[in-house]
Every structure is written in C-alpha cells, then in structure tokens.
Short mmCIF file of C-alpha atoms and ligand atoms in Angstrom, two decimals:
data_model
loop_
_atom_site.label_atom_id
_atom_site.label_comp_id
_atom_site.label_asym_id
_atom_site.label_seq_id
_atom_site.Cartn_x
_atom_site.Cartn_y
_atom_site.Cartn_z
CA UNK A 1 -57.30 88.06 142.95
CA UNK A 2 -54.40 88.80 144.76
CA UNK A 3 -53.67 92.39 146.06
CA UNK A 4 -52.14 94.93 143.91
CA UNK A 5 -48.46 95.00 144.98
CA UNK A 6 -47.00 98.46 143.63
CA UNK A 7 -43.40 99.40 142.36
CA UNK A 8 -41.58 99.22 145.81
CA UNK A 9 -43.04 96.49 146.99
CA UNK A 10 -45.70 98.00 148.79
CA UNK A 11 -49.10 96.45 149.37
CA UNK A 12 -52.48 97.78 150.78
CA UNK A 13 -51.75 96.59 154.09
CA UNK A 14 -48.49 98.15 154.48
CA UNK A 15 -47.48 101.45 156.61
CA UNK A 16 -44.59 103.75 155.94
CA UNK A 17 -43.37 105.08 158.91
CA UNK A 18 -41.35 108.36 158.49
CA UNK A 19 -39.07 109.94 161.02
CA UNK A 20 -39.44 114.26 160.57
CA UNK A 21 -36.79 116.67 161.31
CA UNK A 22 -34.16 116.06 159.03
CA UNK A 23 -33.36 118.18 156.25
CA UNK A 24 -32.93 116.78 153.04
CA UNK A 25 -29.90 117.01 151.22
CA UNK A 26 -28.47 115.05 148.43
CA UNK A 27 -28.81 114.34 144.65
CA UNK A 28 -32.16 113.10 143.37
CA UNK A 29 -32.80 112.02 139.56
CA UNK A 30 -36.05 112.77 138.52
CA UNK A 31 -38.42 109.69 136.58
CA UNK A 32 -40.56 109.86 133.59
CA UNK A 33 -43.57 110.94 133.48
CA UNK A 34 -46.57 108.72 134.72
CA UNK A 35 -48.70 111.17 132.69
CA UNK A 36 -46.50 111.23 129.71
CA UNK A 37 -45.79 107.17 129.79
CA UNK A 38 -49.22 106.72 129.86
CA UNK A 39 -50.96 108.13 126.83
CA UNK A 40 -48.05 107.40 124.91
CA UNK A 41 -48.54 103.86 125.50
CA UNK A 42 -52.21 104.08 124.59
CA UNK A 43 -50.83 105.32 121.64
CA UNK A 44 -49.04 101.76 120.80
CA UNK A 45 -52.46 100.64 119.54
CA UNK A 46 -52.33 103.23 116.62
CA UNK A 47 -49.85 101.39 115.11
CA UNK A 48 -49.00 97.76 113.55
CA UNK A 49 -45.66 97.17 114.62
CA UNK A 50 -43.74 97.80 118.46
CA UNK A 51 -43.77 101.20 120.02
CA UNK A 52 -40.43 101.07 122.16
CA UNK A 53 -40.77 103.50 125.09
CA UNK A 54 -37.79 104.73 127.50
CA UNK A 55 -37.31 106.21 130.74
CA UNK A 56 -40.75 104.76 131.61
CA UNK A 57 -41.53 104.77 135.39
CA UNK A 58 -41.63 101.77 137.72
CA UNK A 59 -44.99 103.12 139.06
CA UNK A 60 -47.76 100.93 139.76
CA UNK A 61 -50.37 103.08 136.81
CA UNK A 62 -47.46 101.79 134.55
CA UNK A 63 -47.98 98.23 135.00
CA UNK A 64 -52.13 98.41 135.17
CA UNK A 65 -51.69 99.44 131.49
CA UNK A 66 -48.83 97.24 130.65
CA UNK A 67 -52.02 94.43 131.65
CA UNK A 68 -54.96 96.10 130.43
CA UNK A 69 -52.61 96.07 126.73
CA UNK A 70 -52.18 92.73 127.40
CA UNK A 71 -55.32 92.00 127.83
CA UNK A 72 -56.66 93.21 125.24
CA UNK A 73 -54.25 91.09 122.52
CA UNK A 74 -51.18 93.38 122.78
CA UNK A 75 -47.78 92.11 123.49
CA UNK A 76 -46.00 94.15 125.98
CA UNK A 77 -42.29 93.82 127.39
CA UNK A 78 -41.44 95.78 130.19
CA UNK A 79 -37.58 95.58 131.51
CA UNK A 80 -35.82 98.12 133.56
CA UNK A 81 -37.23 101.42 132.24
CA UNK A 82 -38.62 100.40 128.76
CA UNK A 83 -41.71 99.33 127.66
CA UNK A 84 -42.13 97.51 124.21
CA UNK A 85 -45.70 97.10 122.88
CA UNK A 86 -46.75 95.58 119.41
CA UNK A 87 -50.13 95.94 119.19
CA UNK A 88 -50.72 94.44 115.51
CA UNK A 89 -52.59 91.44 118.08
CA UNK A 90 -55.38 93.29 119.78
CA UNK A 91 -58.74 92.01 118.92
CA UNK A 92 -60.57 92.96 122.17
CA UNK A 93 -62.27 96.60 122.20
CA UNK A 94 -63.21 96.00 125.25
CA UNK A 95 -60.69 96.61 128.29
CA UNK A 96 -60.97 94.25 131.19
CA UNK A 97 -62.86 96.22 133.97
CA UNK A 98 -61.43 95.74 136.86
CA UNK A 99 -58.06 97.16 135.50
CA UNK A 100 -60.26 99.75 133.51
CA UNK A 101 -61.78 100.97 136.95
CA UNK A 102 -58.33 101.70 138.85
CA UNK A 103 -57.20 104.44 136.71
CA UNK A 104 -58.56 107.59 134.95
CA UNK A 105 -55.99 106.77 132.51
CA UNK A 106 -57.44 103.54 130.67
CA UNK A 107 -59.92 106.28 129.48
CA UNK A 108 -56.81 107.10 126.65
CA UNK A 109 -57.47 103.84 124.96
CA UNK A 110 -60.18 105.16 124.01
CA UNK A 111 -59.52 107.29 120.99
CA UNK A 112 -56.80 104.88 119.74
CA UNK A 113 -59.26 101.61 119.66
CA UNK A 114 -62.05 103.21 117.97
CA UNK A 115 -60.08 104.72 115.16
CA UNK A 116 -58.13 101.51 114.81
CA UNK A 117 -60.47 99.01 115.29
CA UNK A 118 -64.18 101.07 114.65
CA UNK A 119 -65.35 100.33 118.45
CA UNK A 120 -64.52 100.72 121.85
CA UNK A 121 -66.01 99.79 125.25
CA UNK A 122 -64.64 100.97 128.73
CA UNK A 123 -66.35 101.21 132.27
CA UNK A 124 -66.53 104.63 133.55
CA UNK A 125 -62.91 105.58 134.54
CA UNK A 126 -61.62 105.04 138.07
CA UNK A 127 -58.94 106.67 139.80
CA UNK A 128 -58.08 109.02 142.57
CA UNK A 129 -61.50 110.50 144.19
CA UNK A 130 -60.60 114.16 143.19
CA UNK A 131 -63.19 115.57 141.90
CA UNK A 132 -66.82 114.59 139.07
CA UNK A 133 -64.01 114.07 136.56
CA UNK A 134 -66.70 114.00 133.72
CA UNK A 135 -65.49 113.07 130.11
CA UNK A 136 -68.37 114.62 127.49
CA UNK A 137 -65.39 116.79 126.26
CA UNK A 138 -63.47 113.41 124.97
CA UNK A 139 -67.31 112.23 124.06
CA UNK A 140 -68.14 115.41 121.87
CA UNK A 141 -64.92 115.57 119.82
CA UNK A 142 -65.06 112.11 119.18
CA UNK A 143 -68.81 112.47 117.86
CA UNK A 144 -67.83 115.64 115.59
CA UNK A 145 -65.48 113.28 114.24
CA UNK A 146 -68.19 110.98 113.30
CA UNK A 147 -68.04 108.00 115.91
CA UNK A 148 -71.31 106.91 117.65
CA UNK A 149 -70.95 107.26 121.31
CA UNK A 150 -73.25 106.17 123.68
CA UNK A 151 -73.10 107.05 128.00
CA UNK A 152 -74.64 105.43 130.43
CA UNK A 153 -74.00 105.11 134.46
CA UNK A 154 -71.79 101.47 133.42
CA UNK A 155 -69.81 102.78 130.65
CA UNK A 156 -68.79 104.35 127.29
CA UNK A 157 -69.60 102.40 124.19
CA UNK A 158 -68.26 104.30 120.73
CA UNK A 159 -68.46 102.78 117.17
CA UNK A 160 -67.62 104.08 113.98
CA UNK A 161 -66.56 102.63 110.88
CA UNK A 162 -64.14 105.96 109.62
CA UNK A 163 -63.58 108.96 111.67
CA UNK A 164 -63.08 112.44 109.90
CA UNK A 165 -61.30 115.35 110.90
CA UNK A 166 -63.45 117.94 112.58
CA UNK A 167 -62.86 121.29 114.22
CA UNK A 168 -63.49 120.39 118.07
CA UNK A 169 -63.90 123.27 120.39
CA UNK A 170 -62.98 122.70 123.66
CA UNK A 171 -65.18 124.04 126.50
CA UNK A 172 -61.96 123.08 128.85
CA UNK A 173 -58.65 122.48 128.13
CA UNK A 174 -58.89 118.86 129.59
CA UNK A 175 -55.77 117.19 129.33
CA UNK A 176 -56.60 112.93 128.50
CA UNK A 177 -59.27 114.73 126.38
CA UNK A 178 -57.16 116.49 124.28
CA UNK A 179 -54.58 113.12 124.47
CA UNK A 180 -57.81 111.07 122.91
CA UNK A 181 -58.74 113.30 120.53
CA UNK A 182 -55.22 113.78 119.17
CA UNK A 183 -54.66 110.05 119.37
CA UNK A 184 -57.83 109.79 116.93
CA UNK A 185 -56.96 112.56 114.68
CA UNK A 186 -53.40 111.38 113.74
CA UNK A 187 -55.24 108.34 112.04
CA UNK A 188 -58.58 109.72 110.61
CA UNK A 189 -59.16 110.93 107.42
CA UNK A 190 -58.47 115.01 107.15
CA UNK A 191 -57.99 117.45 109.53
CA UNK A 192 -59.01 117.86 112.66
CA UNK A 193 -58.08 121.42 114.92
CA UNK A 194 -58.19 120.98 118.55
CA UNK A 195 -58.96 124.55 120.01
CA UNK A 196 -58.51 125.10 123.73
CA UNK A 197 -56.18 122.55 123.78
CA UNK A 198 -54.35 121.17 127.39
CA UNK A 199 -50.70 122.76 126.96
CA UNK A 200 -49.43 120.25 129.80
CA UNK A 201 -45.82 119.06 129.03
CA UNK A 202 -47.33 115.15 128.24
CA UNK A 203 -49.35 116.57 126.04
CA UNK A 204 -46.19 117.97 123.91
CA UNK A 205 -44.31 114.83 124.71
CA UNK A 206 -47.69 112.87 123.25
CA UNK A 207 -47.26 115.10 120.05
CA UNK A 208 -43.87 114.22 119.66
CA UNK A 209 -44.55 110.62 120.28
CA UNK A 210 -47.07 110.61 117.51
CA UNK A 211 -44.94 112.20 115.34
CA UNK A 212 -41.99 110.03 115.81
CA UNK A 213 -44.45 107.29 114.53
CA UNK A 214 -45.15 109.38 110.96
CA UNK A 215 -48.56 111.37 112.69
CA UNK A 216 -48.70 115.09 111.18
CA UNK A 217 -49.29 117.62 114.29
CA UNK A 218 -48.84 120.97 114.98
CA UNK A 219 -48.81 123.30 117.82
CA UNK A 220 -48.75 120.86 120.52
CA UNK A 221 -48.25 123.40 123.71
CA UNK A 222 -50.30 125.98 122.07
CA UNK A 223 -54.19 126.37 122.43
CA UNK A 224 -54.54 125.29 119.07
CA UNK A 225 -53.05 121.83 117.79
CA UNK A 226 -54.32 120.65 113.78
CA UNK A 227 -53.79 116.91 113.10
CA UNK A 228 -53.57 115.93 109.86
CA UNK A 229 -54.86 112.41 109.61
CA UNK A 230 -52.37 109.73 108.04
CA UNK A 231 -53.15 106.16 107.19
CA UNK A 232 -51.08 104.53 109.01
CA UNK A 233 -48.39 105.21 112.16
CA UNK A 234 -44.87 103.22 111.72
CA UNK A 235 -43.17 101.46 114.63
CA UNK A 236 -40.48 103.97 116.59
CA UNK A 237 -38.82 104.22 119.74
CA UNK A 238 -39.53 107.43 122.31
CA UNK A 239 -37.97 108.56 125.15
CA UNK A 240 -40.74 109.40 128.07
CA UNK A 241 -40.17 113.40 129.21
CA UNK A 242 -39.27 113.44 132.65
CA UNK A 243 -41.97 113.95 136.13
CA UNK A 244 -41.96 117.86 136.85
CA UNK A 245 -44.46 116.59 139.05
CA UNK A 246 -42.18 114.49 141.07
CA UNK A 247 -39.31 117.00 140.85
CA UNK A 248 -41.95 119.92 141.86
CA UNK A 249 -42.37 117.47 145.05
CA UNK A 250 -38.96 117.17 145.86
CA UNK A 251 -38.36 120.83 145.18
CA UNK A 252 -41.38 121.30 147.88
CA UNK A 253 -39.63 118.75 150.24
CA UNK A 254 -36.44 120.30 150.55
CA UNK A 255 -37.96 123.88 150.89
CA UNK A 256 -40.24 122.51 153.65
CA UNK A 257 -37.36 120.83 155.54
CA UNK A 258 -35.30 123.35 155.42
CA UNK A 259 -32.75 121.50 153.60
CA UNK A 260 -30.52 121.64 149.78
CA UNK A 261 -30.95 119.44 147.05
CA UNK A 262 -29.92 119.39 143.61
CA UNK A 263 -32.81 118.29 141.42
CA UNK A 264 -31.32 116.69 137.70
CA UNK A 265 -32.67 115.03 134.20
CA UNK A 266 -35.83 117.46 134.26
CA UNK A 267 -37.00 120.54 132.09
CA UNK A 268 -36.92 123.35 134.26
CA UNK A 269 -38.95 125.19 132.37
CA UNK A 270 -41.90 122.78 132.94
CA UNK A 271 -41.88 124.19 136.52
CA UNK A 272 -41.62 127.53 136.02
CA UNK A 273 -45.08 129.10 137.31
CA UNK A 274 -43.80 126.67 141.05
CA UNK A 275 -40.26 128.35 140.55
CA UNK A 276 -41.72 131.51 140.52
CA UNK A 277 -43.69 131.05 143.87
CA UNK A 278 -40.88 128.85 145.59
CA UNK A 279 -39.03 132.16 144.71
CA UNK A 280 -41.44 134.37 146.25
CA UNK A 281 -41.64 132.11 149.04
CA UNK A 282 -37.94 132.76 149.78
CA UNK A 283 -36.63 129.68 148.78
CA UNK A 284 -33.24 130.24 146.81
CA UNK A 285 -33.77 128.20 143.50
CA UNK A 286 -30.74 128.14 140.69
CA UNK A 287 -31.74 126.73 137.36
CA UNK A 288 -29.72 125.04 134.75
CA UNK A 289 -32.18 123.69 132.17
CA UNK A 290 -31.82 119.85 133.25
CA UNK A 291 -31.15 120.23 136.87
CA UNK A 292 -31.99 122.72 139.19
CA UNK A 293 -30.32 123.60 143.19
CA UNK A 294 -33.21 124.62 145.76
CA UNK A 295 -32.50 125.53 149.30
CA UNK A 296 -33.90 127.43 152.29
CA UNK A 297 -31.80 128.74 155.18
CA UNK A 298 -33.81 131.14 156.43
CA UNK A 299 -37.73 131.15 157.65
CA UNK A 300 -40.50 130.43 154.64
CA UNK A 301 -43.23 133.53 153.76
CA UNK A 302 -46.81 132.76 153.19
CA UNK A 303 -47.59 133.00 149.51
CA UNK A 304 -51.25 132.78 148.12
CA UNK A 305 -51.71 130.23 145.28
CA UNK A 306 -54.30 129.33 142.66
CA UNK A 307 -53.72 125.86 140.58
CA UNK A 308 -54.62 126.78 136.94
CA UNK A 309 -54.07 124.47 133.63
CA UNK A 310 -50.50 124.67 132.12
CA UNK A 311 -48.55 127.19 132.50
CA UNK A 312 -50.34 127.97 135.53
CA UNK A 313 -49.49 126.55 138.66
CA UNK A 314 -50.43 122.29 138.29
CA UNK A 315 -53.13 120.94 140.55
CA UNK A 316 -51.04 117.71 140.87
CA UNK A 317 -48.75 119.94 142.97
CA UNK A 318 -51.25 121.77 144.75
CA UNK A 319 -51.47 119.39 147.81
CA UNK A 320 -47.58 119.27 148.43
CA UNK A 321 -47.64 123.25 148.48
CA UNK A 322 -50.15 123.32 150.88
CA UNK A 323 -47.89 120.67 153.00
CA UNK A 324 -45.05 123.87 152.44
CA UNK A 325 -47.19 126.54 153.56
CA UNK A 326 -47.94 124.99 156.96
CA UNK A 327 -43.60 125.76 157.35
CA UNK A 328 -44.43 129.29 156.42
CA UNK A 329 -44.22 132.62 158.57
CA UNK A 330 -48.28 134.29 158.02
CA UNK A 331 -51.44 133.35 156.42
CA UNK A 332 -51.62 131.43 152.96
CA UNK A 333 -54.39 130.83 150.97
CA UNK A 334 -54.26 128.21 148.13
CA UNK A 335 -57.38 127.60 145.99
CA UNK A 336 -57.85 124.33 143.39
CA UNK A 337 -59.61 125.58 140.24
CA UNK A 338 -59.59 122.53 138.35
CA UNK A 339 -60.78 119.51 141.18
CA UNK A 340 -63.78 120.13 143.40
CA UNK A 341 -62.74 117.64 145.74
CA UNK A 342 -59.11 118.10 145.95
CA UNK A 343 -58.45 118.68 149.76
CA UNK A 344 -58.16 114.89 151.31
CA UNK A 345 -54.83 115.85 152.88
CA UNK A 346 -56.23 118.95 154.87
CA UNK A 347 -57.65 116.69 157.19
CA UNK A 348 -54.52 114.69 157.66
CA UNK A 349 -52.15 117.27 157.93
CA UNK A 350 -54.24 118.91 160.38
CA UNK A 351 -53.64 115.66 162.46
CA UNK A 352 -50.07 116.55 162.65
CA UNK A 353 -50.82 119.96 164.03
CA UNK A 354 -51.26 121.82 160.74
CA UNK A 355 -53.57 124.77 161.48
CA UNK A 356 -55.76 125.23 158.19
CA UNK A 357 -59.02 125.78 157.49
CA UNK A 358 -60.98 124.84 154.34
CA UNK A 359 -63.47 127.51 152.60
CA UNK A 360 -65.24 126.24 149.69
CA UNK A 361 -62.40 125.67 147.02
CA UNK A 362 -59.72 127.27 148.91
CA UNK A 363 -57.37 126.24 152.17
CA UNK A 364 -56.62 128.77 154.35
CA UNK A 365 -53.23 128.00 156.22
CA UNK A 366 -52.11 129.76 159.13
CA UNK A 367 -47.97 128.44 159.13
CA UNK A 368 -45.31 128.38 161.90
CA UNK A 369 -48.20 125.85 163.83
CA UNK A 370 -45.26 123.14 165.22
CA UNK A 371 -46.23 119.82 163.37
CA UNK A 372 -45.87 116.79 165.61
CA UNK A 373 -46.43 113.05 164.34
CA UNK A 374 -48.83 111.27 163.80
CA UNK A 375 -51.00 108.47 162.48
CA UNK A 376 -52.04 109.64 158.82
CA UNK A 377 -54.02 107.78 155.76
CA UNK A 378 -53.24 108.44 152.37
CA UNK A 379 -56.32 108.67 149.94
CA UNK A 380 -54.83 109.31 146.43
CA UNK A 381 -51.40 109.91 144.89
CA UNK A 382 -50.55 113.70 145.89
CA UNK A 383 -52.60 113.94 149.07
CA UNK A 384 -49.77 111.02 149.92
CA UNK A 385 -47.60 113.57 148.64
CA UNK A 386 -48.47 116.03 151.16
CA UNK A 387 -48.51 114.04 153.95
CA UNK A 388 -44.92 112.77 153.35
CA UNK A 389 -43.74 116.09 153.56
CA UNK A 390 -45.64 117.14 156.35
CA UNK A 391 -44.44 113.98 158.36
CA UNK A 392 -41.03 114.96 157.02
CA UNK A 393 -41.22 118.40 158.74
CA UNK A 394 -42.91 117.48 161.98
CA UNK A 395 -41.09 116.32 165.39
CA UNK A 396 -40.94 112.58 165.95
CA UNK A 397 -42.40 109.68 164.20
CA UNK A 398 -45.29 109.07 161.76
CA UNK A 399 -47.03 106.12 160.75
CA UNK A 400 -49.18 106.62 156.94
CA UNK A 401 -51.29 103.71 156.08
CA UNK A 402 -52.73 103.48 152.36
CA UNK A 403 -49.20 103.08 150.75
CA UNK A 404 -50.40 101.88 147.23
CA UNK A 405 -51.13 105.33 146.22
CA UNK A 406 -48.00 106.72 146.15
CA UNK A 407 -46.72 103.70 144.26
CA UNK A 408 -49.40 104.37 141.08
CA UNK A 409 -47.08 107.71 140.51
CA UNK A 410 -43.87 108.08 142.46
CA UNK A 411 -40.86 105.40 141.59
CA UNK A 412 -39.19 104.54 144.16
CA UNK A 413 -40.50 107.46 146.50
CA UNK A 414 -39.00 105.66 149.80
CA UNK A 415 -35.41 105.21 148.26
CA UNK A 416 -34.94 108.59 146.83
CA UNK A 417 -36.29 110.28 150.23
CA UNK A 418 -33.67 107.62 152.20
CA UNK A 419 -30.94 108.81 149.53
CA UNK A 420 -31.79 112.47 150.31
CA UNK A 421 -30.96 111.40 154.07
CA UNK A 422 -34.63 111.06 155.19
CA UNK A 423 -35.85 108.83 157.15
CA UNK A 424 -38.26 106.27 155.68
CA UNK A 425 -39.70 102.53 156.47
CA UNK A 426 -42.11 100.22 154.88
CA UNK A 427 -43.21 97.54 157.67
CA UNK A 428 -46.31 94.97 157.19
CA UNK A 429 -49.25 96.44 159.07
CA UNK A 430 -49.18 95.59 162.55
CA UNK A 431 -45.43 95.81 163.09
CA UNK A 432 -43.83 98.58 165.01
CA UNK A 433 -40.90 100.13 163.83
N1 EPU B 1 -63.60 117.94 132.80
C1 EPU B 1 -64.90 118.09 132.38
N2 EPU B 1 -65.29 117.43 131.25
C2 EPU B 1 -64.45 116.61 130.55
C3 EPU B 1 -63.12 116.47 130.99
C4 EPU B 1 -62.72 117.15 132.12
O1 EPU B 1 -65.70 118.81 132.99
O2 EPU B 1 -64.88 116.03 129.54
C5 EPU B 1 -63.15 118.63 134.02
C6 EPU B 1 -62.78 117.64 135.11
O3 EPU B 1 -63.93 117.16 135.79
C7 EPU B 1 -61.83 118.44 135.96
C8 EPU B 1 -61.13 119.35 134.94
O4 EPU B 1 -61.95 119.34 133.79
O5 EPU B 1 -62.55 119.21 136.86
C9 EPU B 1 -59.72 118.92 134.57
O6 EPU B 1 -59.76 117.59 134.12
P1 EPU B 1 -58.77 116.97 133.02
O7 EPU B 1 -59.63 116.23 132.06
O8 EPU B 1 -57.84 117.99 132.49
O9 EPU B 1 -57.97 115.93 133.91
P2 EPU B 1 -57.61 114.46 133.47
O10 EPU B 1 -57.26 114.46 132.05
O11 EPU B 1 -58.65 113.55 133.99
C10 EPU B 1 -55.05 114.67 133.94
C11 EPU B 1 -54.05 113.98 134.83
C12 EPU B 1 -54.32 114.33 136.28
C13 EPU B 1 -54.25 115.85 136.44
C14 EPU B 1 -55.20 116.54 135.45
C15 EPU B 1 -55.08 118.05 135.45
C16 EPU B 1 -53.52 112.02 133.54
C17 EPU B 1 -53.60 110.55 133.38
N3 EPU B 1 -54.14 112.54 134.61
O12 EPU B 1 -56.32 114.20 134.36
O13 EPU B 1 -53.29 113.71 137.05
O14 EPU B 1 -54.60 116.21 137.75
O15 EPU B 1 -54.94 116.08 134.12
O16 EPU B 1 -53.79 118.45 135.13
O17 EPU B 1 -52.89 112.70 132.74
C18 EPU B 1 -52.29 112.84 138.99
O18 EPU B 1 -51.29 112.59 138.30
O19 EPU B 1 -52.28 112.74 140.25
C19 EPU B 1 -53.53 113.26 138.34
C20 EPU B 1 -54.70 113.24 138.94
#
C-alpha cells in the first residue's frame, strides 16, 4: 500500500519547517468541522438515496471515510468542499480494517449499519494515542435498544434484527457515543431518550443533519435529546458547521505571537468558555457572531485552565493553550479531565525551551521561558497543534517531523499560517530548507 498522502500534500516522511517570530496578521476563513463532517457522513448509510454534504474539509479523516463508504458498497463523490454519498449500495457490515484502525471515527458507522442493515463488524477504533478511549457507553445503549453486541480484544460485532427505543443513561457524556446512539434511534422503532447527552456543537449540527433527512429529535445541545424513531430518512443536502476547533487555534496563534487577526464564517458562541479565558488572559477579543478580531499588544497573564465537556473549555484545544501559556507572564496550570494521556506535546515544547512540568493530569507552566527552535515530532492532531505555535513564537527555525497528523484535521494548515504572514515549508525529509 502506498503511504497515506494527506490534504496538502503531505506524506509521513515529510518535515515542516517553520520560521518563529513573526506575528500573525491577516484574514483567515475558518473550515468545517472534521468532527461535524464526520458523523454526518456516517449518517449517509441511514438513508436510501444521496446525502449531499457542504463546506466539508479537505482533511485527511475526510477522505479515510470517503473510502471506508466506499468500501463498504457506498458511492461517494467528493469535489471541492462537498461530499455526495448514496448509500442505497452497501452490502458489507463489515468496514475494511486497515481504514477502520486509523480513526476513532469509523466507530460512528456503527449505529447506522446495524439499524440499517441488522449487523455490524468493526476492529477496535484507532486514532490519536490520547487516552483508553473505551466505547461500553456506545455498547450499552445499543444493547438497551435490543442489538446483540459482543467485545473482544479484535473487535465489536453487533446484530439485531429491529432495534427499539430505550431510555439510555449515560455514565459520560461521550460525544461519538451519543452520535451512534442518535444515529440508531432516528431509525428504530419508538423512542429512545439519551440522558447525559455530549452538548458539543457536532453533536447539534448531527441533530440537524438527521432532521434535515425527516429524523424526529429534540434537544440536541441539552443533556437530554428523545429520538423518535421513523421508518425511513429521505435524501437532503447539509451544510457542515464550521471548526471552532481550528478557529480556537488560530485565535491561540495570534495571541501567542503577539499579533491581530480577524477570525470569519464561525459561531462565536461555540468558543465562548476559550473567549472567556483568552479574555482573562489579556488578549483583546471583539465578537461579531460569524467572525471575531483577537489581538495582543501588551504581555500575556498566566491563567489556570481545566478542559471539561461542552460548554466547558474543549480538550481538543487544550494542547494549543498550553503552547499560549508558555508566552505568559507567571505560573499556569492547565489540567485535561477528559484524556489520561493527553500531554505528548509537553515534551516537545519543552525542547524549544518551554519550562513546564507535568503532575499527574495537570501541566504546570512557568511562561516568559525564551523559546528557541528546534527539532520537534508531532504525535497526534493537536499536540501538532501546539507545537506549531510554539515554533511560531520561538527565535529562529524549527524543523517538525510527523506531518500527517495535522493533515487528518486542519485544511490547509500551512497556507492559512503563510496567508497570516507566517512562515511555513513542507520539504521531503532529508532536505534542508
Ligand atoms: N469514554 C468512556 N467510555 C465510552 C466512551 C468514552 O469511558 O464508552 C471516555 C473516553 O475514554 C474519554 C472520555 O470518555 O476519556 C471522552 O471520550 P468521548 O467518547 O467523548 O470522545 P470521542 O467521542 O472518542 C470525540 C472527538 C475527539 C474529542 C472528544 C472529546 C470525534 C470524531 N472525536 O472523541 O476529537 O477529543 O470527542 O471532545 O468527534 C480531535 O478532534 O482531535 C479529537 C480527538
């Protein structure tokens, strides 16, 4: 097999090498949502005619689904930004493994397949090394609802002939397991009542989705969302919510380098617990419900931080704050509730000159430490994150292998940094820049 060649171009072998001390400044248009795009395309399957997607990303996650679709009998057009799938041709239950195995995300086919086709068969989910990710949330509201599951250290195998609605309680509000069970829900017979429900943004954008395709839901964004199970989903076209992930990691670049940019096609409001703390960090942030100004012209405070599901302040985020708080004047510490294992970039950024320490689930970073470059791995999509704003901020050059994560969730990372006057190069391994 040949290698996985992400969104820019990027392949496994290939460095970015990043020049720091330049503030950014500019215009940058936010994407859609990798984490939106992605359920919503699982959700194709619920239905027997095309599910036309917009705004979809040009990430790398994107196109592993578009294949493992494919794969499994769908037929899938992707062209600048959309995504068409009709899955009226899927026969397979059974998701190639390989493709299975490289993100956490084939997991959402899950749901869809067994309600649609009584059976479903998926290797343990891959993805980034965060954390035990289990999944006997998704398991146990999918058995209330009367499927067979069976676990074992190769996979998931789930049958049923009808699912029934079921009240499923939660023990966390996991966010692909509330996705799955929604995705069931819309199509099984009755009602079904989700309690401690994920609130995240995709998940509302999943329930409107579904909905545009004739699924009864309510209180998507709440704790509490009841499905009322329909017999069939129509074709419909959806536009993909935009990435407050990637616009919370511009936000954090700008503030870091000490720079202005205006931030546009996003819902501010999706950002507001990392508002509130750029705020307090003494960033000056003006809002106007689809774009937002951030800039810092004076010296960053330390600011504690704790990621927490939505509203709270989003683990996917947590890594690029930490990257801000080594710019910062005192001690920060930031703590990861949700991931045990969430700290890769501590390591690296300490390579730049980042003084931080790590105690149990929490970094303690002592800021104002002058960040020099240096040569830095990336080991999953926001520790990249981190790292490209800590090579951003420190003096001279820096050379980040492991580019292919940043392509599974940022479009076009290295061309929106460039356009926000950054400076950015991807050069085969081996070659100096
Ligand atoms: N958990 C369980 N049991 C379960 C499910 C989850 O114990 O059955 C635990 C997990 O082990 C973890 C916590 O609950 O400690 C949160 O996991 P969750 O299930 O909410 O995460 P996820 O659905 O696997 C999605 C995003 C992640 C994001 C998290 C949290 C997608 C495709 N992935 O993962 O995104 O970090 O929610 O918001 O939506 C990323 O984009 O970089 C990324 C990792």
């Amino acid at each position: 097999m040949s290698e996985p060649k992400g969104s820019s171009g990027a392949v496994p072998s290939e460095r970015l090498e990043i020049g720091g001390g330049t503030p950014l400044r500019g215009r940058v248009t936010v994407s859609g949502s990798k984490n939106a795009a992605l359920p919503q395309m699982a959700a194709a399957i619920l239905t027997d005619g095309p599910l036309r997607l917009s705004n979809v990303p040009a990430i790398e996650d994107v196109e592993t689904m578009c294949r493992l679709l494919r794969g499994l009998g769908a037929r899938v057009d992707r062209s600048d930004g959309e995504v068409e799938i009709d899955a009226q041709g899927i026969t397979m239950t059974e998701p190639n493994g390989d493709l299975a195995r490289r993100m956490r995300a084939s997991l959402l086919v899950l749901g869809p397949l067994l309600v649609s086709r009584g059976e479903a068969s998926l290797p343990l989910p891959g993805g980034d090394d965060i954390g035990m990710r289990r999944v006997e949330q998704h398991l146990e509201g999918l058995r209330a609802m009367g499927a067979e599951v069976d676990e074992d250290e190769f996979g998931i195998r789930a049958r049923a002939t009808r699912l029934h609605g079921a009240h499923v309680q939660l023990d966390l509000p996991t966010v692909t397991g509330t996705e799955n069970l929604m995705m069931a829900a819309a199509r099984a017979d009755g009602i079904t009542v989700i309690s401690n429900a994920a609130r995240e943004p995709h998940v509302v954008d999943l329930a409107l989705c579904l909905k545009a395709m004739g699924a009864r839901i309510s209180g998507a964004g709440g704790d509490r969302i009841v499905i009322e199970g329909v017999a069939r989903l129509h074709p419909t076209e959806h536009q993909v919510r935009a990435d407050y992930i990637e616009a919370g990691t511009f936000a954090m670049a700008a503030a870091a380098t000490g720079g202005e940019i205006l931030i546009d096609h996003l819902f501010c409001d999706d950002l507001d617990q990392v508002l509130h703390k750029l705020r307090r960090a003494g960033c000056e942030v003006e809002e106007g419900g689809a774009w937002l100004r951030i800039s810092r012209r004076s010296g960053l405070r330390a600011v504690d931080m704790t990621t927490w599901p939505h509203p709270g302040f989003a683990t996917d985020l947590q890594a690029q704050f930490v990257a801000l708080m080594t710019q910062a004047e005192g001690v920060s510490t930031v703590s990861e509730a949700l991931f045990e294992n969430r700290f890769q970039h501590v390591e690296q950024l300490r390579r730049l000159g980042a003084e931080i320490s790590l105690q149990g689930r929490s970094a303690v970073i002592r800021g104002g430490a002058p960040l020099r470059g240096a040569e830095l791995n990336i080991s999953d999509i926001r520790s990249g994150a981190a790292l490209v704003i800590g090579a951003l901020c420190a003096e001279g050059a820096s050379s980040l292998t492991n580019v292919h994560h940043l392509d599974r969730g940022y479009e076009d990372l290295v061309g929106k940094l460039t356009g926000l006057g950054a400076s950015l190069k991807l050069l085969p391994a081996g070659e100096q820049g």
